[in-house]
Short mmCIF file of C-alpha atoms and ligand atoms in Angstrom, two decimals:
data_model
loop_
_atom_site.label_atom_id
_atom_site.label_comp_id
_atom_site.label_asym_id
_atom_site.label_seq_id
_atom_site.Cartn_x
_atom_site.Cartn_y
_atom_site.Cartn_z
CA MET A 1 126.07 70.86 56.23
CA LYS A 2 127.18 74.09 58.04
CA ILE A 3 125.96 77.75 57.56
CA LEU A 4 127.34 80.79 59.23
CA VAL A 5 124.41 83.24 59.49
CA THR A 6 125.58 86.66 59.69
CA GLY A 7 123.00 89.25 61.15
CA GLY A 8 121.38 86.01 62.48
CA ALA A 9 120.01 87.67 65.64
CA GLY A 10 117.98 90.02 63.70
CA TYR A 11 114.70 90.09 62.62
CA ILE A 12 114.94 87.95 59.40
CA GLY A 13 118.22 86.23 60.32
CA SER A 14 116.58 84.68 63.33
CA HIS A 15 113.54 83.38 61.40
CA THR A 16 115.93 81.82 58.86
CA CYS A 17 118.19 80.28 61.65
CA VAL A 18 114.95 78.73 62.86
CA GLU A 19 113.88 77.30 59.16
CA LEU A 20 117.83 76.00 58.89
CA LEU A 21 117.72 73.95 62.31
CA ASN A 22 114.52 72.65 61.37
CA SER A 23 115.86 71.52 57.86
CA GLY A 24 118.60 69.67 59.55
CA TYR A 25 121.27 72.42 59.14
CA GLU A 26 123.75 73.18 61.44
CA ILE A 27 124.44 76.87 61.78
CA ALA A 28 126.90 79.61 63.41
CA VAL A 29 125.67 82.98 64.07
CA LEU A 30 127.60 85.96 63.89
CA ASP A 31 126.29 89.41 64.80
CA ASN A 32 127.66 92.54 66.65
CA LEU A 33 124.11 93.12 68.14
CA SER A 34 123.89 96.84 66.78
CA ASN A 35 120.48 96.26 66.01
CA SER A 36 119.35 93.35 67.76
CA SER A 37 119.33 91.16 70.90
CA GLU A 38 121.04 88.25 72.03
CA LYS A 39 117.73 87.00 73.59
CA SER A 40 116.47 86.21 69.94
CA LEU A 41 119.34 83.39 70.23
CA ASP A 42 117.56 81.95 72.99
CA ARG A 43 114.41 81.91 71.62
CA ILE A 44 115.72 80.37 68.43
CA LYS A 45 117.05 77.26 70.45
CA GLU A 46 113.87 77.34 72.49
CA ILE A 47 111.65 77.25 69.58
CA THR A 48 114.00 74.31 67.83
CA GLY A 49 115.28 72.36 70.93
CA LYS A 50 118.80 72.78 68.99
CA ASP A 51 121.76 74.85 69.90
CA PHE A 52 124.66 76.39 68.06
CA GLU A 53 127.58 78.82 68.41
CA PHE A 54 127.26 82.58 68.87
CA TYR A 55 129.95 84.75 67.90
CA LYS A 56 129.45 88.49 68.71
CA CYS A 57 131.45 90.02 66.45
CA ASP A 58 131.56 92.99 63.86
CA LEU A 59 132.00 92.49 60.26
CA LEU A 60 133.95 95.27 60.30
CA ASP A 61 136.95 93.82 62.53
CA PHE A 62 138.84 91.34 59.64
CA GLU A 63 140.85 89.55 62.30
CA GLU A 64 137.85 88.70 64.40
CA VAL A 65 135.72 87.40 61.41
CA ASN A 66 138.73 85.54 60.27
CA LYS A 67 139.16 83.82 63.84
CA VAL A 68 135.20 83.05 63.37
CA PHE A 69 136.00 80.92 60.01
CA GLU A 70 139.27 79.15 61.54
CA ALA A 71 137.18 77.98 64.49
CA GLU A 72 134.40 76.81 62.30
CA GLN A 73 134.18 74.76 59.19
CA VAL A 74 131.27 76.13 57.16
CA ASP A 75 130.20 75.10 53.92
CA GLY A 76 128.20 78.53 53.09
CA VAL A 77 127.10 81.89 54.39
CA ILE A 78 124.01 83.43 54.55
CA HIS A 79 124.57 87.07 54.60
CA PHE A 80 121.68 89.59 56.53
CA ALA A 81 124.14 91.94 58.62
CA GLY A 82 123.79 95.51 57.72
CA LEU A 83 122.21 98.59 58.54
CA LYS A 84 118.78 99.34 56.99
CA ALA A 85 117.00 102.39 58.08
CA VAL A 86 116.34 104.55 54.96
CA GLY A 87 116.01 107.74 56.65
CA GLU A 88 119.18 107.14 58.77
CA SER A 89 121.05 106.14 55.54
CA VAL A 90 120.35 109.86 54.28
CA GLN A 91 121.58 111.52 57.38
CA LYS A 92 124.74 109.17 57.97
CA PRO A 93 125.54 107.80 54.20
CA LEU A 94 129.50 107.14 54.86
CA TRP A 95 128.70 105.09 57.99
CA TYR A 96 126.04 102.96 55.92
CA TYR A 97 128.63 102.85 53.16
CA HIS A 98 131.15 101.74 55.61
CA ASN A 99 129.65 99.34 57.77
CA ASN A 100 127.47 97.42 54.65
CA ILE A 101 130.24 97.70 52.00
CA THR A 102 133.30 97.25 54.03
CA GLY A 103 131.74 94.67 56.22
CA THR A 104 130.63 92.67 52.97
CA LEU A 105 134.26 92.94 51.54
CA ASN A 106 135.56 91.69 54.74
CA LEU A 107 133.46 88.63 54.96
CA LEU A 108 133.72 87.98 50.83
CA LYS A 109 137.85 88.49 51.52
CA ILE A 110 137.97 86.15 54.54
CA MET A 111 135.22 83.42 52.65
CA GLU A 112 137.92 83.22 49.37
CA MET A 113 140.71 82.69 52.14
CA HIS A 114 138.73 79.64 53.56
CA LYS A 115 137.65 78.50 50.13
CA VAL A 116 134.00 79.33 51.20
CA TYR A 117 132.31 79.70 47.77
CA ASN A 118 128.51 79.78 48.61
CA ILE A 119 126.80 82.93 49.71
CA VAL A 120 123.18 84.10 49.60
CA PHE A 121 123.08 87.75 49.89
CA SER A 122 119.91 89.93 51.33
CA SER A 123 119.20 92.41 48.92
CA SER A 124 115.83 94.57 48.22
CA ALA A 125 113.28 95.55 46.10
CA THR A 126 114.61 98.98 46.50
CA VAL A 127 117.27 98.31 43.75
CA TYR A 128 114.27 98.59 41.15
CA GLY A 129 113.73 102.42 42.24
CA ASN A 130 110.46 103.59 40.74
CA PRO A 131 109.71 100.35 38.47
CA LYS A 132 108.60 101.25 34.92
CA SER A 133 105.71 98.53 35.18
CA LEU A 134 104.34 96.10 37.28
CA PRO A 135 104.65 93.47 38.55
CA ILE A 136 108.47 93.53 38.91
CA VAL A 137 110.81 91.25 37.01
CA GLU A 138 114.16 90.48 38.09
CA ASP A 139 115.46 91.74 34.69
CA PHE A 140 114.09 95.42 35.14
CA PRO A 141 116.46 98.44 35.04
CA LEU A 142 117.95 99.18 38.54
CA SER A 143 118.26 102.43 40.36
CA THR A 144 118.16 103.50 44.13
CA THR A 145 117.01 106.84 45.43
CA ASN A 146 118.90 106.63 48.91
CA PRO A 147 122.42 105.33 50.37
CA TYR A 148 120.95 102.39 51.78
CA GLY A 149 119.42 101.34 48.56
CA SER A 150 122.89 102.17 46.79
CA THR A 151 124.61 99.65 49.47
CA LYS A 152 122.44 97.10 48.31
CA LEU A 153 123.19 97.78 44.48
CA TYR A 154 126.72 98.02 44.96
CA ILE A 155 126.93 94.97 46.93
CA GLU A 156 125.21 92.99 43.68
CA GLY A 157 127.71 94.46 41.78
CA ILE A 158 130.87 93.50 43.97
CA LEU A 159 129.36 89.92 44.15
CA LYS A 160 128.82 89.84 40.19
CA ASP A 161 132.78 90.87 40.04
CA LEU A 162 133.67 88.47 42.52
CA PHE A 163 132.07 85.50 40.53
CA VAL A 164 133.80 86.72 37.31
CA SER A 165 136.99 86.69 39.15
CA ASN A 166 136.54 83.15 40.47
CA ASN A 167 134.04 81.09 38.88
CA ASN A 168 133.98 78.49 42.15
CA PHE A 169 131.47 80.96 43.80
CA SER A 170 127.73 80.28 43.98
CA VAL A 171 126.27 83.29 45.04
CA THR A 172 122.22 83.77 45.24
CA ILE A 173 120.80 87.33 45.64
CA LEU A 174 117.22 87.46 47.00
CA ARG A 175 115.50 90.85 46.44
CA TYR A 176 113.18 91.14 49.30
CA PHE A 177 109.53 92.72 49.16
CA ASN A 178 108.00 93.61 52.46
CA PRO A 179 108.75 91.26 55.35
CA ILE A 180 106.11 91.44 58.00
CA GLY A 181 104.59 88.79 60.72
CA ALA A 182 106.36 86.54 62.87
CA HIS A 183 107.21 83.32 63.78
CA LYS A 184 103.64 81.41 65.11
CA SER A 185 105.21 80.61 68.56
CA GLY A 186 105.32 84.40 69.04
CA LEU A 187 108.57 83.97 70.47
CA ILE A 188 110.60 85.96 67.88
CA GLY A 189 109.67 88.69 65.54
CA GLU A 190 110.65 92.50 64.67
CA ASP A 191 111.71 94.62 67.48
CA PRO A 192 112.69 98.10 66.04
CA LYS A 193 114.59 100.47 67.84
CA GLY A 194 112.57 103.97 68.91
CA ILE A 195 109.93 104.80 66.77
CA PRO A 196 109.20 102.38 63.67
CA ASN A 197 109.94 103.38 60.15
CA ASN A 198 107.97 100.66 58.60
CA LEU A 199 104.24 100.44 58.64
CA MET A 200 103.53 97.08 60.12
CA PRO A 201 105.77 97.78 62.75
CA TYR A 202 104.24 101.07 63.51
CA ILE A 203 100.44 99.70 63.11
CA GLN A 204 101.43 97.22 65.38
CA GLN A 205 102.69 99.58 68.10
CA VAL A 206 99.20 101.49 67.47
CA ALA A 207 97.34 98.46 68.29
CA ILE A 208 99.36 98.05 71.76
CA GLY A 209 98.61 101.63 72.69
CA LYS A 210 102.22 102.59 72.57
CA LEU A 211 101.87 105.02 69.71
CA PRO A 212 98.58 107.26 69.27
CA GLN A 213 97.61 106.84 65.56
CA LEU A 214 99.64 106.05 62.32
CA SER A 215 100.34 108.70 59.90
CA VAL A 216 99.23 107.68 56.07
CA PHE A 217 102.04 108.99 54.07
CA GLY A 218 99.88 110.20 51.02
CA ASN A 219 96.07 109.15 49.38
CA GLN A 220 96.69 110.83 45.90
CA TYR A 221 98.75 107.96 44.40
CA PRO A 222 97.72 106.47 41.27
CA THR A 223 96.32 103.29 43.13
CA LYS A 224 93.23 101.46 43.98
CA ASP A 225 92.57 103.91 46.82
CA GLY A 226 95.06 106.52 46.66
CA THR A 227 97.66 104.84 49.33
CA GLY A 228 100.88 103.44 48.63
CA VAL A 229 100.59 99.33 47.54
CA ARG A 230 103.52 97.04 48.43
CA ASP A 231 104.06 93.24 48.22
CA TYR A 232 104.17 92.12 51.79
CA ILE A 233 105.39 88.72 52.48
CA HIS A 234 105.37 86.67 55.74
CA VAL A 235 108.83 86.63 57.19
CA VAL A 236 108.84 82.37 57.36
CA ASP A 237 108.12 82.38 54.06
CA LEU A 238 111.15 84.67 53.14
CA SER A 239 113.12 82.46 55.52
CA ILE A 240 111.93 79.33 53.73
CA ALA A 241 113.08 81.12 50.40
CA HIS A 242 116.94 81.04 51.99
CA VAL A 243 116.69 77.39 52.65
CA LYS A 244 115.45 76.87 49.12
CA ALA A 245 118.35 78.80 47.90
CA VAL A 246 120.95 76.81 50.01
CA GLU A 247 119.25 73.48 48.92
CA LYS A 248 118.97 74.28 45.26
CA LYS A 249 121.88 76.48 44.47
CA SER A 250 124.53 76.33 46.74
CA ASP A 251 126.65 73.51 44.30
CA VAL A 252 125.74 75.51 41.44
CA ALA A 253 128.15 77.92 40.29
CA GLY A 254 127.20 81.63 39.20
CA VAL A 255 125.10 84.42 40.19
CA HIS A 256 121.35 83.69 40.57
CA ILE A 257 119.03 86.25 41.25
CA TYR A 258 115.35 86.02 42.32
CA ASN A 259 112.45 88.10 43.50
CA ILE A 260 110.83 87.28 46.73
CA GLY A 261 107.51 88.20 47.16
CA THR A 262 103.68 87.10 47.10
CA GLY A 263 103.07 88.86 43.70
CA ASN A 264 99.92 90.60 45.64
CA GLY A 265 100.16 94.52 46.35
CA TYR A 266 98.04 95.79 49.23
CA SER A 267 97.26 99.67 49.92
CA VAL A 268 98.07 101.01 53.36
CA LEU A 269 94.31 101.25 54.06
CA GLU A 270 94.00 97.69 53.28
CA MET A 271 96.46 96.91 55.65
CA VAL A 272 95.30 98.82 58.40
CA LYS A 273 91.50 97.11 58.14
CA ALA A 274 93.26 93.57 57.81
CA PHE A 275 95.29 94.32 60.90
CA GLU A 276 92.22 95.85 62.51
CA LYS A 277 90.16 92.50 61.79
CA ALA A 278 92.91 90.46 62.99
CA SER A 279 93.75 92.04 66.26
CA GLY A 280 90.25 93.43 67.14
CA LYS A 281 91.94 96.65 68.01
CA GLU A 282 90.91 99.77 66.12
CA ILE A 283 93.73 101.66 64.14
CA LYS A 284 93.50 105.48 64.32
CA TYR A 285 95.01 107.09 61.26
CA LYS A 286 95.32 110.32 59.68
CA ILE A 287 96.34 111.24 56.26
CA CYS A 288 99.66 112.95 55.96
CA PRO A 289 101.67 114.70 52.91
CA ASN A 290 103.47 111.93 51.04
CA ARG A 291 107.01 110.46 52.46
CA PRO A 292 109.84 111.74 50.20
CA GLY A 293 111.10 109.15 48.12
CA ASP A 294 108.25 106.55 48.18
CA ILE A 295 107.07 105.11 45.15
CA PRO A 296 103.26 104.57 44.62
CA ALA A 297 103.12 100.87 43.93
CA CYS A 298 105.67 97.96 43.81
CA PHE A 299 104.93 94.36 43.81
CA ALA A 300 106.72 91.29 42.66
CA ASP A 301 106.86 88.78 39.87
CA ALA A 302 108.37 85.89 41.85
CA THR A 303 108.19 83.15 38.69
CA LYS A 304 111.82 82.58 38.49
CA ALA A 305 111.85 81.70 42.30
CA LYS A 306 108.97 79.15 41.80
CA ASN A 307 110.56 77.77 38.62
CA GLU A 308 114.06 77.50 39.91
CA LEU A 309 113.97 77.05 43.83
CA ASP A 310 110.81 75.29 44.07
CA TRP A 311 109.56 78.41 46.23
CA VAL A 312 106.26 79.79 46.67
CA ALA A 313 104.77 81.94 49.25
CA GLN A 314 102.46 79.98 51.55
CA TYR A 315 101.28 82.65 53.91
CA ASN A 316 98.17 85.03 53.37
CA LEU A 317 97.54 88.37 54.61
CA GLU A 318 95.24 87.05 57.08
CA ASP A 319 98.13 84.87 58.49
CA MET A 320 100.83 87.85 58.24
CA CYS A 321 98.42 90.02 60.49
CA ARG A 322 97.66 87.28 62.84
CA ASP A 323 101.38 86.23 63.27
CA GLY A 324 102.66 89.97 63.63
CA TRP A 325 99.92 90.71 66.31
CA ASN A 326 100.62 87.25 68.37
CA TRP A 327 104.11 88.41 68.61
CA GLN A 328 103.41 92.25 69.60
CA SER A 329 101.04 91.61 71.78
CA LYS A 330 103.04 88.82 73.80
CA ASN A 331 106.06 90.98 73.59
CA PRO A 332 104.81 94.64 74.02
CA ASN A 333 108.09 95.87 74.51
CA GLY A 334 110.05 93.36 72.07
CA TYR A 335 112.92 91.36 73.59
CA GLU A 336 113.22 93.77 76.64
CA GLU A 337 111.59 92.15 79.86
P1 NAD B 1 117.91 93.53 61.48
O1 NAD B 1 118.73 94.90 61.79
O2 NAD B 1 116.87 92.89 62.16
O3 NAD B 1 119.12 92.51 61.07
C1 NAD B 1 120.32 92.93 60.63
C2 NAD B 1 121.28 92.26 61.64
O4 NAD B 1 122.89 92.53 61.42
C3 NAD B 1 121.34 92.88 63.16
O5 NAD B 1 121.28 91.73 64.28
C4 NAD B 1 122.56 94.20 63.35
O6 NAD B 1 122.97 93.76 64.69
C5 NAD B 1 123.56 92.98 62.44
N1 NAD B 1 124.67 93.89 61.99
C6 NAD B 1 124.49 95.17 61.27
N2 NAD B 1 125.68 95.61 61.05
C7 NAD B 1 126.66 94.56 61.42
C8 NAD B 1 128.14 94.41 61.33
N3 NAD B 1 128.74 95.24 61.16
N4 NAD B 1 128.58 93.29 62.02
C9 NAD B 1 127.89 92.24 62.57
N5 NAD B 1 126.34 92.42 62.75
C10 NAD B 1 125.87 93.37 62.05
O7 NAD B 1 117.43 93.49 60.11
P2 NAD B 1 116.30 92.42 59.03
O8 NAD B 1 115.08 93.37 58.75
O9 NAD B 1 116.44 91.29 59.75
O10 NAD B 1 117.32 92.54 57.94
C11 NAD B 1 118.28 91.85 57.30
C12 NAD B 1 118.90 91.86 56.01
O11 NAD B 1 117.78 91.99 55.24
C13 NAD B 1 119.59 93.34 55.71
O12 NAD B 1 120.63 93.14 55.14
C14 NAD B 1 118.52 94.39 55.56
O13 NAD B 1 118.81 95.15 54.71
C15 NAD B 1 117.76 93.47 54.30
N6 NAD B 1 116.53 93.47 53.90
C16 NAD B 1 115.59 93.95 54.80
C17 NAD B 1 114.47 94.25 54.43
C18 NAD B 1 113.43 94.66 55.67
O14 NAD B 1 112.35 95.31 55.33
N7 NAD B 1 113.28 94.24 56.86
C19 NAD B 1 114.07 94.35 53.33
C20 NAD B 1 114.76 93.99 52.29
C21 NAD B 1 116.31 93.60 52.75
C1 WQD B 2 104.91 100.68 53.28
C2 WQD B 2 103.82 101.61 52.94
C3 WQD B 2 104.71 104.21 53.23
C4 WQD B 2 104.77 103.96 57.46
C5 WQD B 2 111.16 100.17 53.12
C6 WQD B 2 112.43 100.13 52.27
C7 WQD B 2 112.77 98.86 51.67
C8 WQD B 2 112.86 97.73 52.33
C9 WQD B 2 111.33 97.41 53.13
C10 WQD B 2 114.85 97.22 53.27
C11 WQD B 2 104.71 102.94 51.84
C12 WQD B 2 103.33 103.78 53.98
C13 WQD B 2 104.60 103.70 55.96
C14 WQD B 2 104.06 104.76 57.94
C15 WQD B 2 102.88 104.78 55.97
N1 WQD B 2 113.37 97.68 53.25
N2 WQD B 2 103.69 104.13 55.57
N3 WQD B 2 102.87 105.43 57.11
O1 WQD B 2 109.06 101.98 52.24
O2 WQD B 2 107.95 100.14 51.21
O3 WQD B 2 110.30 99.78 51.98
O4 WQD B 2 111.08 98.56 53.71
O5 WQD B 2 115.74 96.73 52.26
O6 WQD B 2 114.17 99.29 51.01
O7 WQD B 2 112.51 101.30 51.63
O8 WQD B 2 108.16 100.06 53.39
O9 WQD B 2 106.96 99.78 55.66
O10 WQD B 2 108.00 101.90 55.26
O11 WQD B 2 106.44 101.45 53.96
O12 WQD B 2 101.81 105.63 55.23
O13 WQD B 2 104.08 105.19 58.98
O14 WQD B 2 103.63 102.06 53.97
O15 WQD B 2 104.58 105.35 52.63
O16 WQD B 2 103.34 103.26 51.15
P1 WQD B 2 108.86 100.74 52.37
P2 WQD B 2 107.50 100.88 54.69
#
């Protein structure tokens, strides 16, 4: 079975390519490299000892994407390609809607033209907005607080409408919580451009001395220690969830929606402590005002993924911090030499 991985050069995509290849799938990768490096593809080949085609291609270019489907007989698509920076999406909403939504519309039209009816889509816990209670279950009300989140919610709606119009489709929507960590080889990992927006890449850059200290965004939330609580999940666990989704759902028509998280909530200060322990480095921090749009706490009920995908997170917080530090310390400048 051959899977086309859009956004396969990126952080989660590259890890999923490794798990797909290790599970015996053939793959082809489509990416415009707008937020990634082609070196990640060489590293995937190094880890797995397997080869695959790469198409440097933009989902906004309908003709080029169509050519990829003409060249490759794919059985399904895992669709990671998209822009993901929340703050940037507030500054450039039209660009985010265009890239993420038009890109997805092109992909779906071409899939239908070529009768490729399986898709796994990268959604996000951001579609739950500020949840009414915790843990979060898939049927909670949906809302968003920024254009990035809205692209995810609208694409979910587009996928549901597509299935209504064409019952051949098998759509699996995975709502990720907070992916961190890296492959244990230290060959692939998260390589944010510029100053990181997310907590763990920021902590990792403080640990290697690239950034002086962490700004902790708020310590007056109604949480265990006042700082924000999230459900951090090892990127390899998240990648395995994609393989399970393909295994279990690609021949089941319908729209299947799953939370992919561990079910554990850790605070910012707990993350700082866990990372200090794993790295042996002190993480200096200062308490700062809340970041606008942040919610106090968020963690998953992932029972549905357990029951229907036979998927459960295997890695704990110690593993996530160890593997994140292994990647960062071996590649202080990411994929750049
Ligand atoms: P990433 O930026 O590392 O990977 C996304 C990839 O898509 C990049 O390689 C980029 O070059 C490519 N891309 C973007 N627009 C494209 C286009 N028009 N055509 C072709 N390629 C394009 O991000 P990631 O962290 O690996 O995230 C993967 C997916 O998961 C994204 O859709 C993201 O929104 C979603 N997601 C990420 C997180 C997270 O915290 N990392 C959480 C929830 C959901
Ligand atoms: C985690 C916690 C911050 C940075 C975002 C997106 C979400 C999804 C995952 C894509 C919060 C605190 C952070 C810092 C801090 N992405 N923090 N100092 O906000 O849960 O989710 O990434 O879909 O859509 O919104 O993740 O890592 O940014 O923050 O104190 O420098 O760390 O306030 O409590 P978040 P995050």
